[in-house]
Each structure stands twice: as structure tokens, then as C-alpha cells.
Coordinates of C-alpha atoms in Angstrom, one line a residue:
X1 CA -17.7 -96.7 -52.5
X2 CA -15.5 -99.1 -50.5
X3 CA -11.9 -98.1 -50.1
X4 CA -9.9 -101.0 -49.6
X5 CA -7.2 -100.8 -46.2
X6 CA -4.0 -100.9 -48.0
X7 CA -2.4 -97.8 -48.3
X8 CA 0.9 -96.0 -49.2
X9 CA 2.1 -93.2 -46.7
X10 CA 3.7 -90.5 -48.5
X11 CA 5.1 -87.7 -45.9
X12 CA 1.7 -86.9 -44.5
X13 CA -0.2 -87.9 -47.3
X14 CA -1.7 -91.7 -47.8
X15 CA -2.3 -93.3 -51.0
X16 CA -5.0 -95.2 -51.3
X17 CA -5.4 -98.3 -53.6
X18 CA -9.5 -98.0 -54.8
X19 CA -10.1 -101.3 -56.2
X20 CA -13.7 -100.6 -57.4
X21 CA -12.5 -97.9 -60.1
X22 CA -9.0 -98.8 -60.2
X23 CA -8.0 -95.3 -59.2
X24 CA -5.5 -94.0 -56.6
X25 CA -7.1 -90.9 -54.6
X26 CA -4.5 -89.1 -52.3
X27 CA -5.6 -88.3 -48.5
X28 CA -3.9 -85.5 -46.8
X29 CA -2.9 -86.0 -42.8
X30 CA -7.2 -85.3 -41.6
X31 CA -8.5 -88.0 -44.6
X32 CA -9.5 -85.1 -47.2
X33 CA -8.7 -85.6 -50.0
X34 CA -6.4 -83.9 -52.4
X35 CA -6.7 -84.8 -55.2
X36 CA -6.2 -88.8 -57.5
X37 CA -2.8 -90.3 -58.1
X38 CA -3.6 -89.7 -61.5
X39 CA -3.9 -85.8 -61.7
X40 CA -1.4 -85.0 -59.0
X41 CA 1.1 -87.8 -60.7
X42 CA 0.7 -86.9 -64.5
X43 CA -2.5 -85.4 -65.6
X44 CA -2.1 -82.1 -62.9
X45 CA -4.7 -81.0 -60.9
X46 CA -6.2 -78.3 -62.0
X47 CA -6.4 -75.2 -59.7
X48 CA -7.7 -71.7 -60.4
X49 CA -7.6 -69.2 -58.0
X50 CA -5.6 -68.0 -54.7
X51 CA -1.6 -68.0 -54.2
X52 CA 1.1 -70.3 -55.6
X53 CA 2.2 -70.5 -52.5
X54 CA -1.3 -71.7 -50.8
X55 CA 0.4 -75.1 -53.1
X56 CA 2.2 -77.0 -50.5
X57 CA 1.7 -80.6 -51.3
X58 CA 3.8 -82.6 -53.9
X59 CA 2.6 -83.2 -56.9
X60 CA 2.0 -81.3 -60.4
X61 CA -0.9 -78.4 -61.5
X62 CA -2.4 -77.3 -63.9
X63 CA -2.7 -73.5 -63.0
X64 CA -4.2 -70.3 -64.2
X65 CA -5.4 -66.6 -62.8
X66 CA -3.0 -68.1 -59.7
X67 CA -1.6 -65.2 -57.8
X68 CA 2.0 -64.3 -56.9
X69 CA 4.0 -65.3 -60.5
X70 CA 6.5 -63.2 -62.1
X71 CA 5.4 -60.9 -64.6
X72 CA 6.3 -63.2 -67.8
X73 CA 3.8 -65.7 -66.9
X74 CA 1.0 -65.5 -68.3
X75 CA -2.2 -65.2 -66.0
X76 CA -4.8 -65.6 -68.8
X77 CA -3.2 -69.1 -69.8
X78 CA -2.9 -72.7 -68.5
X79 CA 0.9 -73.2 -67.2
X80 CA 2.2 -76.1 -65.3
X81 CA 3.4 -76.3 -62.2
X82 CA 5.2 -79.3 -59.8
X83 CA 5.7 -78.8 -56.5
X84 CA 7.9 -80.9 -54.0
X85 CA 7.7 -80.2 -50.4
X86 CA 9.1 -82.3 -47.2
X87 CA 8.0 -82.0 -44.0
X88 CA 4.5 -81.2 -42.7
X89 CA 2.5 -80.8 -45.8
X90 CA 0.6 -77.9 -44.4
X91 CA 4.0 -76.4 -43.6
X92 CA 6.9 -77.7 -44.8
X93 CA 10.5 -76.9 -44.3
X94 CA 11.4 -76.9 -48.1
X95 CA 9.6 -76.3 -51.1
X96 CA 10.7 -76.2 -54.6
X97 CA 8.3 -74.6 -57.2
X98 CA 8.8 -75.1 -61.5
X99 CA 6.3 -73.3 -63.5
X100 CA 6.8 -74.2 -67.1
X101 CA 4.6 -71.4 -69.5
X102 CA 3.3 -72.0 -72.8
X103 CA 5.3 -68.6 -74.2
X104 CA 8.4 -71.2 -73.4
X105 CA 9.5 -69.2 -70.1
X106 CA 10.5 -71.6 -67.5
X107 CA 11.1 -70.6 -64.0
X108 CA 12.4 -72.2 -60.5
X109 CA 12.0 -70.8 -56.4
X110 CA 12.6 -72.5 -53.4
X111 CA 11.0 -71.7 -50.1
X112 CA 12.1 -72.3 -47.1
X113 CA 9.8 -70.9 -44.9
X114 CA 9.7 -67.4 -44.4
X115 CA 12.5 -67.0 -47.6
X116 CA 12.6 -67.8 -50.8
X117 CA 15.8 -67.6 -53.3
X118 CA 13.4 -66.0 -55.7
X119 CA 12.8 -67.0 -58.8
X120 CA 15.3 -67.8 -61.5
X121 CA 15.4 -68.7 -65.5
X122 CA 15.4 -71.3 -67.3
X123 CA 14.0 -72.3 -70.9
X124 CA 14.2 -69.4 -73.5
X125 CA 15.7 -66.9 -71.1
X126 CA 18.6 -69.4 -70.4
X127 CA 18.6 -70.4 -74.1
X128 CA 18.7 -66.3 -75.0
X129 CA 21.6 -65.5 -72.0
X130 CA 23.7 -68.1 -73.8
X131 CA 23.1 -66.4 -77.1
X132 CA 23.7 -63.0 -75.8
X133 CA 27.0 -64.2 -74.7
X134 CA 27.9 -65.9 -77.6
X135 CA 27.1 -62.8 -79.5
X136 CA 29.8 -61.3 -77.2
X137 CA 32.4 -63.7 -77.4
X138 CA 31.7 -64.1 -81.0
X139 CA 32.8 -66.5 -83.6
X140 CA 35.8 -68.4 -82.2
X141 CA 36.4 -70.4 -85.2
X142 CA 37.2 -66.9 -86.9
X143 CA 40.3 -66.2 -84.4
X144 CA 43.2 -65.7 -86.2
X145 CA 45.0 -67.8 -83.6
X146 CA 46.8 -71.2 -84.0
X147 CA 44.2 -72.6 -81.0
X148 CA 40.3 -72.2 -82.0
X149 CA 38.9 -72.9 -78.9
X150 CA 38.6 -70.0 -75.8
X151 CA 41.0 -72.0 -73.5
X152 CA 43.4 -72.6 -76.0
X153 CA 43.6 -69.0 -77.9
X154 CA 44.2 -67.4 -74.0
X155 CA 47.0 -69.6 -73.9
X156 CA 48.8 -69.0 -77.3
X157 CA 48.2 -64.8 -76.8
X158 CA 49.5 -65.3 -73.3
X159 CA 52.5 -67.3 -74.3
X160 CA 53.2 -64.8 -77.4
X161 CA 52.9 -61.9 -74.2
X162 CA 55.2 -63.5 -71.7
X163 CA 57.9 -64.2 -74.9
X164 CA 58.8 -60.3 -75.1
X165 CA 62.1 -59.6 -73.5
X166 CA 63.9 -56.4 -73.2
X167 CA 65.7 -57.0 -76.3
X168 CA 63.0 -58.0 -78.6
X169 CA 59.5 -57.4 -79.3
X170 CA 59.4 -60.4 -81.7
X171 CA 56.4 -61.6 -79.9
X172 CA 54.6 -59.1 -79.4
X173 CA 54.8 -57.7 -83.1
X174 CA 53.9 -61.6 -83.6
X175 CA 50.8 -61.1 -81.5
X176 CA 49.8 -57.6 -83.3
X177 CA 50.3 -59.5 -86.5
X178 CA 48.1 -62.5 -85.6
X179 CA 45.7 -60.2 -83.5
X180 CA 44.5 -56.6 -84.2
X181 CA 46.5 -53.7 -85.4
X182 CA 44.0 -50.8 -83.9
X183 CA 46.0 -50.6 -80.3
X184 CA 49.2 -49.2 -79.2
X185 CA 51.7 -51.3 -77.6
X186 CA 53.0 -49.7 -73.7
X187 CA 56.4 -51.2 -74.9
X188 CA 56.3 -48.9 -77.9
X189 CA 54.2 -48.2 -81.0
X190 CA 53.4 -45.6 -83.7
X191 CA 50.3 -43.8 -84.2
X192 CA 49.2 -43.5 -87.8
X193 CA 46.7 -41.0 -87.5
X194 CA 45.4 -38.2 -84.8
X195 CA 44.9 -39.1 -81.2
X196 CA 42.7 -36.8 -79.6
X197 CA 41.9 -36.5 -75.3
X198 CA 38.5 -35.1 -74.8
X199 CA 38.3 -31.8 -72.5
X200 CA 38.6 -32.5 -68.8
X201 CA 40.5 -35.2 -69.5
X202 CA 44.6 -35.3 -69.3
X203 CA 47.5 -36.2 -70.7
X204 CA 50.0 -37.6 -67.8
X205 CA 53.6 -38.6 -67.3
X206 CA 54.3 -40.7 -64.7
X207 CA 57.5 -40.4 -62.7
X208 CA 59.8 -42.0 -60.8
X209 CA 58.1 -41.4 -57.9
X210 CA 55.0 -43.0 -58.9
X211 CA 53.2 -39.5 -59.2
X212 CA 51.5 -38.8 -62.2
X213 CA 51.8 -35.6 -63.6
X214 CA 50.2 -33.4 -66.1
X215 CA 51.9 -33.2 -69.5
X216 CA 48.9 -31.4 -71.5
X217 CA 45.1 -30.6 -71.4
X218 CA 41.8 -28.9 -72.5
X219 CA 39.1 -27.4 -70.9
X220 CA 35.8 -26.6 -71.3
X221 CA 36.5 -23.6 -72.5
X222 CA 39.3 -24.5 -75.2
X223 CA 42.1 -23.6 -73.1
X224 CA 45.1 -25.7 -73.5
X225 CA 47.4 -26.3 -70.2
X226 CA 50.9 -27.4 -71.0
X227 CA 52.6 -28.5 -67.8
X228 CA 51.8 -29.6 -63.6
X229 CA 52.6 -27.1 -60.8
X230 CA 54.1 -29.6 -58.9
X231 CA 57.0 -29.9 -61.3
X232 CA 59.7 -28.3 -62.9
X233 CA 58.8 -27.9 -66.7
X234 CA 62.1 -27.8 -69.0
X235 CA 61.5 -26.9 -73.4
X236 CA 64.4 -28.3 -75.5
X237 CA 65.2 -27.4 -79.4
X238 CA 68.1 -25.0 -81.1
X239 CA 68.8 -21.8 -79.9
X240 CA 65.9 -19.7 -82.1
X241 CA 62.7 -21.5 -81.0
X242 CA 59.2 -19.8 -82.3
X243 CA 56.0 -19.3 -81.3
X244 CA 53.3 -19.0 -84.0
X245 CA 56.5 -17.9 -86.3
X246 CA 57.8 -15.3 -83.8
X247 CA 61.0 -15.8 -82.3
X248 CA 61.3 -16.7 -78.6
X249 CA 64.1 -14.6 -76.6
X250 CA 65.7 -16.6 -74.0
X251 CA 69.2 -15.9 -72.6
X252 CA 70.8 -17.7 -74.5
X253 CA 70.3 -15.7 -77.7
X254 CA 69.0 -12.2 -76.6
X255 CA 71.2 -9.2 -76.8
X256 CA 73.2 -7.3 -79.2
X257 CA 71.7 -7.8 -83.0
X258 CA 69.0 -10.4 -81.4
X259 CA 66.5 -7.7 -82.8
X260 CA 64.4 -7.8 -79.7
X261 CA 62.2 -4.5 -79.6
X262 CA 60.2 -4.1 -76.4
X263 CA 57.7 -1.5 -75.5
X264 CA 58.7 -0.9 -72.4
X265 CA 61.4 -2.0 -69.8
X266 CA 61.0 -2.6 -65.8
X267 CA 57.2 -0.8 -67.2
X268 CA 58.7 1.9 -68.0
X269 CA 58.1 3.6 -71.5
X270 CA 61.3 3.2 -73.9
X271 CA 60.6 7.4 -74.1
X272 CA 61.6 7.4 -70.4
X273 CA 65.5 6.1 -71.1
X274 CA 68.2 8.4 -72.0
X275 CA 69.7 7.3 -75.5
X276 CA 73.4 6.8 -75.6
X277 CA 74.4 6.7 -79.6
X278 CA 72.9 10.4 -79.9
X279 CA 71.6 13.6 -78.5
X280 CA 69.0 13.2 -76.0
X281 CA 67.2 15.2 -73.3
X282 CA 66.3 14.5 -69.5
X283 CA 62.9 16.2 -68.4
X284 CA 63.2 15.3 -64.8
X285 CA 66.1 15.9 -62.5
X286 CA 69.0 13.5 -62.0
X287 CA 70.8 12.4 -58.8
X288 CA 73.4 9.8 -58.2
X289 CA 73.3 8.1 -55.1
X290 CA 77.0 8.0 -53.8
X291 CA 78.8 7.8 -57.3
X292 CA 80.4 9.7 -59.9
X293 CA 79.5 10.9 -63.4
X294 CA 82.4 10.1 -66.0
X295 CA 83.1 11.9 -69.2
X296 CA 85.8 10.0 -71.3
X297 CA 88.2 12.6 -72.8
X298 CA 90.8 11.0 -75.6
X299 CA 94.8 11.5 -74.9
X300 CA 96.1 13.6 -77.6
X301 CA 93.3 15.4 -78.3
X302 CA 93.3 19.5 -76.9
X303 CA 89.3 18.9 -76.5
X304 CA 87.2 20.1 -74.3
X305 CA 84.4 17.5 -72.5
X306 CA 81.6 18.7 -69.8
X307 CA 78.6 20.2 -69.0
X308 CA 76.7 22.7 -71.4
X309 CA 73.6 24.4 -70.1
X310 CA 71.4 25.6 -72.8
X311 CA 68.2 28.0 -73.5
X312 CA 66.1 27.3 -77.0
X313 CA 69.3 25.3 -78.2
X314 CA 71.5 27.9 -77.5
X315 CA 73.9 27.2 -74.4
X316 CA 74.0 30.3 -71.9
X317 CA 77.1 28.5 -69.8
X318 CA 79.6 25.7 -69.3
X319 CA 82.0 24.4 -67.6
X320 CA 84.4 21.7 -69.3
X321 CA 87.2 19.8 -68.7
X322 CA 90.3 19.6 -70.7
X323 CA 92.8 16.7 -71.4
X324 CA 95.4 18.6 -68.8
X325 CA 93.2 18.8 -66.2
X326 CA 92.1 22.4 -66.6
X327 CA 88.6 23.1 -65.6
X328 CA 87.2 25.9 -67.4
X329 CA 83.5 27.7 -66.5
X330 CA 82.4 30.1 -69.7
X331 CA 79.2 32.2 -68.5
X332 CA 76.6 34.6 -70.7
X333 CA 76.8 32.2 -73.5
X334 CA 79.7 33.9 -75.2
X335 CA 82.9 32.4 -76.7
X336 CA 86.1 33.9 -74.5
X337 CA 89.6 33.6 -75.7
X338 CA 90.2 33.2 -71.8
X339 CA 87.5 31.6 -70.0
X340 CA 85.8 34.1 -66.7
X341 CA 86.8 31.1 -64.3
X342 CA 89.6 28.4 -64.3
X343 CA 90.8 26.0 -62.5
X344 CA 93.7 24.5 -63.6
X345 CA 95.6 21.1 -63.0
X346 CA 98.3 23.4 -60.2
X347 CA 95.6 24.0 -58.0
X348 CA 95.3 27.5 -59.1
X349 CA 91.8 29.4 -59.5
X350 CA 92.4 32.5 -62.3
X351 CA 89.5 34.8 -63.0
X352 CA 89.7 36.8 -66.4
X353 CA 87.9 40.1 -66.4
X354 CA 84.9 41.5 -63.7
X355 CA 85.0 41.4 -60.6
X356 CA 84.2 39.1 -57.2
X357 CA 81.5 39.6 -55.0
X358 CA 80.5 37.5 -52.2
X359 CA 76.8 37.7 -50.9
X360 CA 75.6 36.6 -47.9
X361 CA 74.6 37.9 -44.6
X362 CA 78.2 37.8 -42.6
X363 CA 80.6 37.5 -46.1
X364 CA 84.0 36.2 -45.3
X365 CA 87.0 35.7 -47.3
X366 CA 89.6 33.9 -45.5
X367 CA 93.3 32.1 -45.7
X368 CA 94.2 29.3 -44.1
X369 CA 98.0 27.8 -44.0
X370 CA 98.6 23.6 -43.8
X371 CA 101.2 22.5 -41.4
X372 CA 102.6 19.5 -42.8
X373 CA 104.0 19.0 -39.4
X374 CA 100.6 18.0 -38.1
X375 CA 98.9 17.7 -40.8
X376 CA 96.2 20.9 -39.4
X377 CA 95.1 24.1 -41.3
X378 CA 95.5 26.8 -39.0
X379 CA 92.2 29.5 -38.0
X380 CA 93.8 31.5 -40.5
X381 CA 93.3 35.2 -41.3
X382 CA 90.8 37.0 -43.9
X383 CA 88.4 39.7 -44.6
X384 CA 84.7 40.5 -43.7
X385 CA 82.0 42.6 -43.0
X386 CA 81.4 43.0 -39.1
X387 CA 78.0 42.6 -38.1
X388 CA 78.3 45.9 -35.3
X389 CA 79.3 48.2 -38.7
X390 CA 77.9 46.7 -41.9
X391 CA 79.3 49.8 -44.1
X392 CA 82.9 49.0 -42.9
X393 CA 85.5 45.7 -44.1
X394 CA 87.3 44.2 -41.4
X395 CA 90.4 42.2 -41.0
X396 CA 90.6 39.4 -39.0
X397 CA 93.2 37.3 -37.2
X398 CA 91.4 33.8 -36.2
X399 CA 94.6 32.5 -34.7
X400 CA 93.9 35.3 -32.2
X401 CA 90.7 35.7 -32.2
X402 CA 90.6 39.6 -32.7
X403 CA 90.0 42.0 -35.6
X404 CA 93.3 43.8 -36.5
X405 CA 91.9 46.7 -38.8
X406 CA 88.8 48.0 -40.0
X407 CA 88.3 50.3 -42.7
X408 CA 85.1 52.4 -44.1
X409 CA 84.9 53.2 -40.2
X410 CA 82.0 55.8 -39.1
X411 CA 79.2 57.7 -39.8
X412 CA 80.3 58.7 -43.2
X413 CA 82.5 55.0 -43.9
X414 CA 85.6 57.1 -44.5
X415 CA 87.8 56.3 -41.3
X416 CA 90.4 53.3 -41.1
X417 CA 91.1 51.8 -37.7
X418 CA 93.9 50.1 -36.7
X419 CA 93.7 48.0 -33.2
X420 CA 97.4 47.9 -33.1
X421 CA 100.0 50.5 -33.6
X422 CA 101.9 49.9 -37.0
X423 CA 105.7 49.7 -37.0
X424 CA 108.0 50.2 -40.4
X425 CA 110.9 47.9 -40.6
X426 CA 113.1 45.5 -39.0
X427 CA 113.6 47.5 -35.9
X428 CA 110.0 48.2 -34.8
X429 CA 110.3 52.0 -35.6
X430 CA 106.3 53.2 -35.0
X431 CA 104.3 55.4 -36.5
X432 CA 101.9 55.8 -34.3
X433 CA 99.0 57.8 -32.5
X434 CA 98.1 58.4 -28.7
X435 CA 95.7 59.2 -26.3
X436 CA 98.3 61.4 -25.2
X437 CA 97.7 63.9 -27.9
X438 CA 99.4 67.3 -27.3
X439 CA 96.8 69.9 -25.7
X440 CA 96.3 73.5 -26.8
X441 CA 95.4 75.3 -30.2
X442 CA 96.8 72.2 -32.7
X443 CA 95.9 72.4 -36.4
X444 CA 93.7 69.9 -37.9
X445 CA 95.6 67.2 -39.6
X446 CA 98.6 67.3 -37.3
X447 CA 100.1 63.4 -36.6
X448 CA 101.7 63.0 -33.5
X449 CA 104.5 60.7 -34.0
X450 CA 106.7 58.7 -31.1
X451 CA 110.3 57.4 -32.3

């Protein structure tokens, strides 16, 4: 057919006016053609087979079974797509891809070489993202605001907001009134039924400092916490608070008639005190660390107040004090009109009936007189039984460190020696005997005497 010369250069492409058939075919950059005016201008060329993106020249398709399309297009059905490219035709610098489905799905992509924006909705999907946020806005004509629009409802609720002072909630009770009444106010409200915080989950106050702290929690296991280590935690109420019914004892009301019972104190069994409004008995020794034990006794009264020592309840000795200051000591665990031992409030010790012995390897018994002068004892003088004669009782002069007399003296214990020769009276007049003796036949028995 002849193919008239006029043409019509679009990018790369030249359209041909075909005066023989009336029809306009379109001639890409080498003279092949692509396709007639009239399919790539309205009736779409029809293209089966390959990639969308093996479509580079303007115009619009009729495709199917074409590679590379989102899942919602169907494959097995004719969809159309228009494609506008600039540049070279066989590889343009932009290309802009609509593909229009007959399930109503309608989606865009641009390519720009290597990258593509990837394709986007449009047709029902848009239509059903505007539903799906007008099902989450909902009904604005049913807000129970003055303003029925979004705009204008944001504005009243933020105005009714900003209109609380410190003074008055006016607006805000306005806005719960006009709004919803299912959430609590952080400038104050009251909760008409139970508020509960799931396990794991706390309860906080924060404080001045910004730090928030842990008023109350639950764990997993159903354990409730009441309180944060990192703060003090301080209870409030009357004086008798109760837990589960039981009286708490604090300091404040603890004590006498506070009817507090415990089991054991400082862990130690109640068994293991002494009781002081009766009789009781220690099974373990006692022993006071520098300090005294006191026994009250009443003025007035001729009692008697100590220690009794006792044997199957029956005391075997004591030793009591009485309200003069007498010390008495009863032994054998009899009742005497005149206690064995005294010691009574003159300094004086009086023994009643039996005797004194004193047992001990070297006994002693020894006086010592107090100089008030200088305020010394002196070595004083006294009995005992010498360690060279332990049969024999010795006197003994510590001032002069010697023994005076000794008596029990001997084999038999029946001599009495005297260190120093004794004198009788005033003028030193001696009885005495010598080594002098007179010699010859003298009887036994005879003194010697010296005047």
C-alpha cells in the first residue's frame, strides 16, 4: 500500500497518515511498526504474553497472562493497561504504568529505570481504605458536640479543656457531660465500680522528684507487694489498727493491759524468763556482771528478806537480812531462837552454839589494828598451824616477823614453847628458865626461877 510522506513525530515514534484506508499506523525509531493510531489511542492493542515491563511505548493494552502484576490482578482475564513513557522508547527515563482490572482493582507504578515506586491502589481498595476509616472515625453527625464536623468538634473539646482553672472544673465536668462518662479525670474523679491492675503490672506514685514509685502490685503468683525499696513507707489511722481483725501492736499502744501475748522474746521461750508476781524457779546459774541484787525490805516491819536454799521444798539454809541491818545465816534447816551466824549493823560477827574450825593447808586466824593516823592496817598478830610441826598451834607476831609461842610442842604434842622469857607485872619481874640450869642430882619438875 502507499504510505503517504506526511507524518507526525511523537518522541521516537512517527505517525503516519495512510490515505488509502484512512488509518494511522505508528512506526517506532527503525520503521516497524507498533501498532495503529486506532488501538494504541483507544481500542488498545492487544498483547498476550512476556513482562509488563517489556511495554515501553505510550499508548494503551489490552493485556492478559502478562507477567510481573500484583497478585490481585487477574491473569486469566483481559485488563487494561496505558502506558506513558518519555525519552528513548526502547529505554526511557520515566514510565508510568495504570492497570485498571475487571474485579474493579485499580493500580499505578512508575519506573524510572532501574526503580520503581511500586505499585499503589486505587479504585475499590482506595474506595474500601476510606470506608475503613470512616468506620473508625465513625458517625460525626452523632457527636454530642455543638460543632458536627471533625475540625470543628477538636476545637469545642479543646476549648472546654483549656477552660479548667485551678479553681474550677466547670469545663471539664462540661466536657464529661457533653462527651463520655467511662474515663477518669487526672484532675480528680470517682470510680464507681472496681479497678483492677493485671499481674506484673503496678500501681505507682510519682514524686517530687519525678521518680515513680511503687504503691501496690501482683504477681504471677498472687502475691501482693505494698510499697518500693527506694522509699520510706509511712501507714496512718487511730491508734488500734488491724490486720484480718487482729490488732496491730505498734509503740504507741503496746504495754501494760495492751493484751499482747508472745511466744517467745529475743527467741527465747516465755519458760525461759523468771516471773516476778509469784514463785518461780531458775534451772541454770545466775551471774551479774558488775552489779548488785536488791531485796526491798519495808520500814516498820521486823521482817526478814534474803536468800533461802531449799531441798524437795524444804529449805536446808538461809541467810536474811533484817530492817536493822542484821544479817542472819540459819544452817541444817532448823528454826533457832538465835541464829548459828550474825552479823549485825555494829560490825560485830556473834556465833550461837558449835564451834569454829578453819580448814585449809596453812590455817590462820589473825588481828589486824587500823591507824587512823595513816590510814594502814598493821601485819598484825594471830594464830596458826606451822608447817615444820603440824600437831602444834603457833602464835605469831607479823609486825616482827617471828612466832612468839607454840604450843602442842613434841613428839607427844604436850609441850608449850615460849621464844621469849615471860615477865608478870609492871616491873618486868620474870619467871623464867635457863640454859644455865643448876647441875647435880635435881628432881624432876624443879623450876629454876631468876628475880
Amino acid at each position: 500500500m502507499a504510505v503517504k510522506r506526511a507524518k507526525y513525530l511523537v518522541a521516537d515514534d512517527e505517525y503516519h497518515f495512510v490515505t488509502d484506508d484512512k488509518a494511522l499506523r505508528v512506526l517506532d525509531s527503525n520503521n516497524n511498526e507498533i501498532g495503529t493510531f486506532r488501538e494504541l489511542g483507544f481500542e488498545g492493542k492487544i498483547i498476550t504474553s512476556g513482562d509488563y515491563r517489556d511495554i515501553k511505548h505510550t499508548g494503551v493494552y489490552r493485556i492478559k497472562g502478562v507477567g510481573g502484576l500484583p497478585g490481585n490482578i487477574p491473569g486469566d482475564k483481559e485488563s487494561i493497561l496505558t502506558v506513558t513513557s518519555i525519552g528513548d522508547q526502547n529505554n526511557p527515563e520515566l514510565t508510568f504504568y495504570k492497570v485498571i482490572s475487571p474485579n474493579g482493582v485499580i493500580l499505578e507504578n512508575t519506573v524510572s529505570r532501574s526503580n520503581q515506586s511500586g505499585w499503589g491502589s486505587g479504585g475499590v481498595d482506595l474506595r474500601n481504605t476510606i470506608t475503613n476509616i470512616n468506620n473508625i472515625l465513625g458517625d460525626i453527625s452523632k457527636l454530642q458536640t455543638d460543632s458536627k464536623n471533625m475540625t470543628g468538634a477538636i476545637n469545642e473539646l479543646n476549648s472546654k479543656i483549656n477552660n479548667v482553672s485551678d479553681n474550677s472544673q466547670s469545663g471539664l465536668e462540661s466536657l464529661k457531660k457533653d462527651s463520655d462518662n467511662r474515663y477518669l479525670f487526672k484532675w480528680g474523679d470517682t470510680v464507681n465500680g472496681d479497678l483492677s491492675i493485671k499481674f506484673g503490672a503496678k500501681y505507682k506514685l510519682r514524686g517530687k522528684n519525678g521518680h515513680d514509685y511503687n504503691l501496690a502490685s501482683i504477681d504471677d503468683n498472687n502475691n501482693i507487694h505494698i510499697g518500693d525499696a527506694d522509699t520510706n513507707l509511712h501507714f496512718w489511722g487511730n491508734e488500734n489498727p488491724t490486720f484480718n481483725g487482729k490488732k496491730i501492736f505498734t509503740e504507741a499502744n503496746v504495754g501494760s493491759g495492751s493484751g499482747l501475748d508472745a511466744d517467745k522474746l529475743d527467741g527465747i521461750d516465755s519458760s525461759g524468763f523468771l516471773k516476778t508476781n509469784s514463785d518461780d524457779t531458775k534451772y541454770s546459774g545466775l551471774r551479774m556482771d558488775k552489779r548488785n541484787i536488791h531485796f526491798n525490805i519495808k520500814d516498820g516491819e521486823n521482817t526478814e528478806t534474803g536468800l533461802v536454799f531449799d531441798k524437795n521444798n524444804n529449805w536446808t539454809a538461809k541467810v536474811v537480812a533484817t530492817d536493822i541491818g542484821d544479817v542472819h545465816i540459819q544452817t541444817g534447816g532448823k528454826e533457832y531462837k538465835y541464829p548459828p551466824f550474825t552479823f549485825n549493823q555494829d560490825r560485830n560477827f556473834v556465833q550461837y552454839g558449835g564451834g569454829h574450825w578453819i580448814r585449809a593447808n596453812e590455817p590462820q586466824l589473825n588481828f589486824q589494828t587500823f591507824d587512823e593516823k595513816t590510814g594502814n592496817f598493821d601485819k598484825g598478830v594471830g594464830f596458826f598451824k606451822p608447817a615444820w610441826d603440824q600437831g602444834s598451834l603457833a602464835v605469831g607476831n607479823w609486825n616482827t616477823s617471828e612466832v612468839v609461842a607454840q604450843f602442842a610442842v613434841g613428839a607427844n604434842h604436850e609441850a608449850v614453847k615460849l621464844n621469849h622469857s615471860p615477865y608478870i607485872g609492871d616491873h618486868n619481874r620474870r619467871l623464867f628458865m635457863q640454859d644455865e640450869q643448876p647441875s647435880g642430882d635435881i628432881p624432876v619438875g624443879s623450876v629454876w626461877i631468876g628475880i
